[in-house]
Tab-separated table of C-alpha atoms in Angstrom:
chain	number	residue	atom	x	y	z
R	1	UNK	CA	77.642	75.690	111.651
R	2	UNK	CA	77.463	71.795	111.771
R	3	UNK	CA	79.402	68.886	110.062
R	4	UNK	CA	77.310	69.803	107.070
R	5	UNK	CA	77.135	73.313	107.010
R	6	UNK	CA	73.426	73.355	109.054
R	7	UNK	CA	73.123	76.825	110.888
R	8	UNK	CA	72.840	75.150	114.244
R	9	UNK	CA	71.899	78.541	116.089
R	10	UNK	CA	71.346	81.851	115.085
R	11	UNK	CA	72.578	84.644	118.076
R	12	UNK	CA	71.790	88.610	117.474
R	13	UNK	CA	74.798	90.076	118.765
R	14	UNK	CA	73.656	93.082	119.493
R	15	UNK	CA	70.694	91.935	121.741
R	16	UNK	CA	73.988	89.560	123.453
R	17	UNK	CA	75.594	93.529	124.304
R	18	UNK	CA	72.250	94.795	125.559
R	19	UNK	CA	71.330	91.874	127.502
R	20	UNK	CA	74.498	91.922	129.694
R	21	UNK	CA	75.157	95.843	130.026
R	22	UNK	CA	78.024	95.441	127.168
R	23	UNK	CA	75.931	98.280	125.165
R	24	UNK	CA	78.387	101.094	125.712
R	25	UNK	CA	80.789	98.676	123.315
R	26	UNK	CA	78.303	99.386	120.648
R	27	UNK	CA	77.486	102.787	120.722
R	28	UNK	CA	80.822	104.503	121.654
R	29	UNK	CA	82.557	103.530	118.495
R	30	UNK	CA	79.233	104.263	116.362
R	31	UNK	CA	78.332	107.868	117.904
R	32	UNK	CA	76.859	110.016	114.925
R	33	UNK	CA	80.343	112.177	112.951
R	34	UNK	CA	79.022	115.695	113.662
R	35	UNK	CA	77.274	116.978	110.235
R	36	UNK	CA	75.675	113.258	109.040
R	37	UNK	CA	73.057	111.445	109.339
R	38	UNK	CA	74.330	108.396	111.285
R	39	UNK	CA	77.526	106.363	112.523
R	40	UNK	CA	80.594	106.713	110.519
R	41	UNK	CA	80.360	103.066	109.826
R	42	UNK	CA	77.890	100.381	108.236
R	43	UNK	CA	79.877	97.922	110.036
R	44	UNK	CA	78.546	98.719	113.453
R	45	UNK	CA	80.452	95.871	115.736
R	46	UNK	CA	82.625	93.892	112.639
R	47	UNK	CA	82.183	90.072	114.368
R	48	UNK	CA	85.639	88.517	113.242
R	49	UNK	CA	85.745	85.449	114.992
R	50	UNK	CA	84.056	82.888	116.706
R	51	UNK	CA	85.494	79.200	118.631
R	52	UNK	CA	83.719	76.996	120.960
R	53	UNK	CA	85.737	75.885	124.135
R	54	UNK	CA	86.338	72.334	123.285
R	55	UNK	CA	85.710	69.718	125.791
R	56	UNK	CA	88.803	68.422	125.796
R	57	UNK	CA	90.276	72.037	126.714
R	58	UNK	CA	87.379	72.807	128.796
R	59	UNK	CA	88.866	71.524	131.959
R	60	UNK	CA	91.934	74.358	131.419
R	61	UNK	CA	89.298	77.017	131.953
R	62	UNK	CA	87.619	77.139	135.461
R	63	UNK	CA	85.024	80.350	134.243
R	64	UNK	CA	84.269	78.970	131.057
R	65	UNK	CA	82.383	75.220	130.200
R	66	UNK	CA	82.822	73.429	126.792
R	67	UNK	CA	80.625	74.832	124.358
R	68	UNK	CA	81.081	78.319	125.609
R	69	UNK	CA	81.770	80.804	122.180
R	70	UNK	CA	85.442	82.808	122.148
R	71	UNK	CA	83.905	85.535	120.180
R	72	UNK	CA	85.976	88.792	118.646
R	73	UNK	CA	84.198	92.412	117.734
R	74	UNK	CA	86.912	94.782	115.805
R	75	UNK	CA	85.096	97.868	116.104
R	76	UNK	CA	84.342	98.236	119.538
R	77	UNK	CA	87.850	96.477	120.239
R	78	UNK	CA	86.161	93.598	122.553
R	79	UNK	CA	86.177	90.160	122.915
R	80	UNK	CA	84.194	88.001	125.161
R	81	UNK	CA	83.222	84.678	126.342
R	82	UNK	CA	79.636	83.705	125.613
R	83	UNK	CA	77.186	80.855	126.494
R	84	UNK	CA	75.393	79.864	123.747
R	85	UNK	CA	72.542	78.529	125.784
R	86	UNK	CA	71.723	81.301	128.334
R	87	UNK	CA	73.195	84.272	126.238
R	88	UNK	CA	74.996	84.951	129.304
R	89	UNK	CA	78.687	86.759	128.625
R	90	UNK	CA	81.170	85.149	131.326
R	91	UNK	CA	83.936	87.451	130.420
R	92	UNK	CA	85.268	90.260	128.612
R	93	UNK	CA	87.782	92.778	127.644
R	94	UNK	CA	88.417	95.479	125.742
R	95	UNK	CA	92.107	96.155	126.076
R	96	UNK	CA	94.794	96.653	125.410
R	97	UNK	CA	94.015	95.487	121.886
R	98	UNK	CA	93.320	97.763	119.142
R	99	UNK	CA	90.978	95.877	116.193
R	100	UNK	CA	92.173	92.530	117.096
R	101	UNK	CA	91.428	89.421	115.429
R	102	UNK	CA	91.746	85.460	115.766
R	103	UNK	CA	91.038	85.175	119.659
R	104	UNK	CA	91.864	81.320	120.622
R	105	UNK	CA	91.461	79.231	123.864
R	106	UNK	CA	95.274	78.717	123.653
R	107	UNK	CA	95.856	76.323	126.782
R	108	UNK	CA	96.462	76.303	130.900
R	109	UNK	CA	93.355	79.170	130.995
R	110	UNK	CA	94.881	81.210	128.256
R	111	UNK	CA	93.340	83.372	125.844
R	112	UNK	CA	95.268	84.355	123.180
R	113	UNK	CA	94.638	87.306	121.350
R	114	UNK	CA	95.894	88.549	117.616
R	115	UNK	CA	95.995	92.528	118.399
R	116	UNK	CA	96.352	94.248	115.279
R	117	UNK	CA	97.283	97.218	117.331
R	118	UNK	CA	95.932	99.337	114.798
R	119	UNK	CA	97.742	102.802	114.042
R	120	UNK	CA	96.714	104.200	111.117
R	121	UNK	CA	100.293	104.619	110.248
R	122	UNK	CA	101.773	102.018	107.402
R	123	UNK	CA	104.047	99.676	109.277
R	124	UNK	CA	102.836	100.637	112.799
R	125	UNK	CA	105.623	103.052	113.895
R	126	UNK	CA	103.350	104.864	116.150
R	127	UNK	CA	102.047	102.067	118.759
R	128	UNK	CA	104.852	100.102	117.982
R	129	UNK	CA	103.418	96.864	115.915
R	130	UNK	CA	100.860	94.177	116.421
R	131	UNK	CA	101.585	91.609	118.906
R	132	UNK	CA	100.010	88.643	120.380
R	133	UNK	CA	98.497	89.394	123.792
R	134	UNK	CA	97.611	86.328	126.329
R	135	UNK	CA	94.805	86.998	129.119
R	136	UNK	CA	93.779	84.480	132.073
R	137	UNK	CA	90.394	85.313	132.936
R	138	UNK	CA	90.797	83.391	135.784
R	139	UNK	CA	93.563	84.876	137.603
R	140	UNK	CA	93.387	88.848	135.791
R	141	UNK	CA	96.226	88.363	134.254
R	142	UNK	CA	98.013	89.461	131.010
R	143	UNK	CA	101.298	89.284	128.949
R	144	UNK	CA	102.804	90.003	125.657
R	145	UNK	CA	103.576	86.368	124.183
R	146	UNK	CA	105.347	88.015	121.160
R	147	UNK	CA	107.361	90.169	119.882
R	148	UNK	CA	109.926	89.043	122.721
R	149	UNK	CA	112.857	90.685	123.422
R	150	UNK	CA	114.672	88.620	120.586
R	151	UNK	CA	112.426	89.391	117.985
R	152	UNK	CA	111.619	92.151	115.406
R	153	UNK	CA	108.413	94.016	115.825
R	154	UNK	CA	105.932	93.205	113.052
R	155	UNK	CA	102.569	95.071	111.550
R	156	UNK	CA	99.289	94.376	110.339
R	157	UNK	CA	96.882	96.632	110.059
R	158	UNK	CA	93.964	93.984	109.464
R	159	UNK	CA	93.194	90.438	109.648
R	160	UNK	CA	95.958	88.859	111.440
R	161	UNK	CA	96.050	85.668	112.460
R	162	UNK	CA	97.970	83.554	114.627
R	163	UNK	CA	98.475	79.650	115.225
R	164	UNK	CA	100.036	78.256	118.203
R	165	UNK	CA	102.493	75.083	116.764
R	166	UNK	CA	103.180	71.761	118.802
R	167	UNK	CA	106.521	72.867	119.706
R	168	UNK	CA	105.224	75.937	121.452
R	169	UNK	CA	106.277	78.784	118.655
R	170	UNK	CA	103.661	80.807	116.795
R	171	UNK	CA	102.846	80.807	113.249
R	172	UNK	CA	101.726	84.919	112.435
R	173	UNK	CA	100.141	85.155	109.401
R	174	UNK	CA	99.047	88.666	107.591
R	175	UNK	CA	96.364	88.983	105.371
R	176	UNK	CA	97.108	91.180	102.040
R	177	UNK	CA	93.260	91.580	101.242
């Protein structure tokens, strides 16, 4: 959207997952439940975020150029780097994150990701809590930015979201929706 709320480009997603082999995202979460008529959802890919690469960042992120869209799919668990113009996906991944949210071009080449981390139990006792996770495209790698080792675990089950402050801490936010 622009300044003014103008829809400045409209992208089918799903032709984006065809047109770079990322199909498989699509269809192995949405496979028919045996005895129905269809996928077990009506939210086939659930697109839960979107940010553009900023120019000023842009020079942090030797794949990526400024303009390029951060996007975030819960249901097939996948994020990915897109090029508006070209349709082209530079990146992805699909783990370790279980329905994430909030995906952010977080600095140095970072990616930081809000990994629900999604259980099905009621504070996340299973899988052990949500947690920030931090990929560099660039170099394959990836960390745990939080919990640390001096902090409680914590749980979401949907719609996290997570702000990096100016003093380097985090600000984790659940939604109660």
């Amino acid at each position: 959207m622009g300044e003014n709320g103008d829809l400045l480009q409209n992208i089918n997603v799903l032709d984006v997952l065809y047109a770079n082999d990322l199909e498989r995202y699509a269809v192995k979460v949405n496979q028919p439940e045996a005895g129905t008529d269809g996928p077990g959802t009506k939210d086939l890919l659930h697109l839960n975020d979107v940010e553009p690469l900023s120019p000023r960042m842009a020079d942090e992120y030797p794949l990526f150029d400024a303009g390029d869209l951060l996007v975030s799919l819960r249901e097939p668990h996948l994020v990915f780097v897109l090029d508006p113009d070209t349709k082209e996906t530079k990146w992805h991944a699909s783990a370790p994150f279980i329905q994430q949210h909030d995906p952010d071009f977080v600095g140095d080449g970072w990616i930081g990701v809000f990994d629900n981390n999604e259980d099905f139990t009621e504070r996340g006792t299973m899988l052990g809590g949500s947690r920030i996770v931090a990929m560099q495209p660039h170099t394959d790698s990836m960390e745990i930015r939080f919990p640390t080792s001096a902090s409680d675990p914590f749980y979401t089950d949907v719609r996290g979201k997570f702000q990096r402050m100016p003093n380097g801490n985090m600000l984790l936010t659940k939604n109660l929706f």
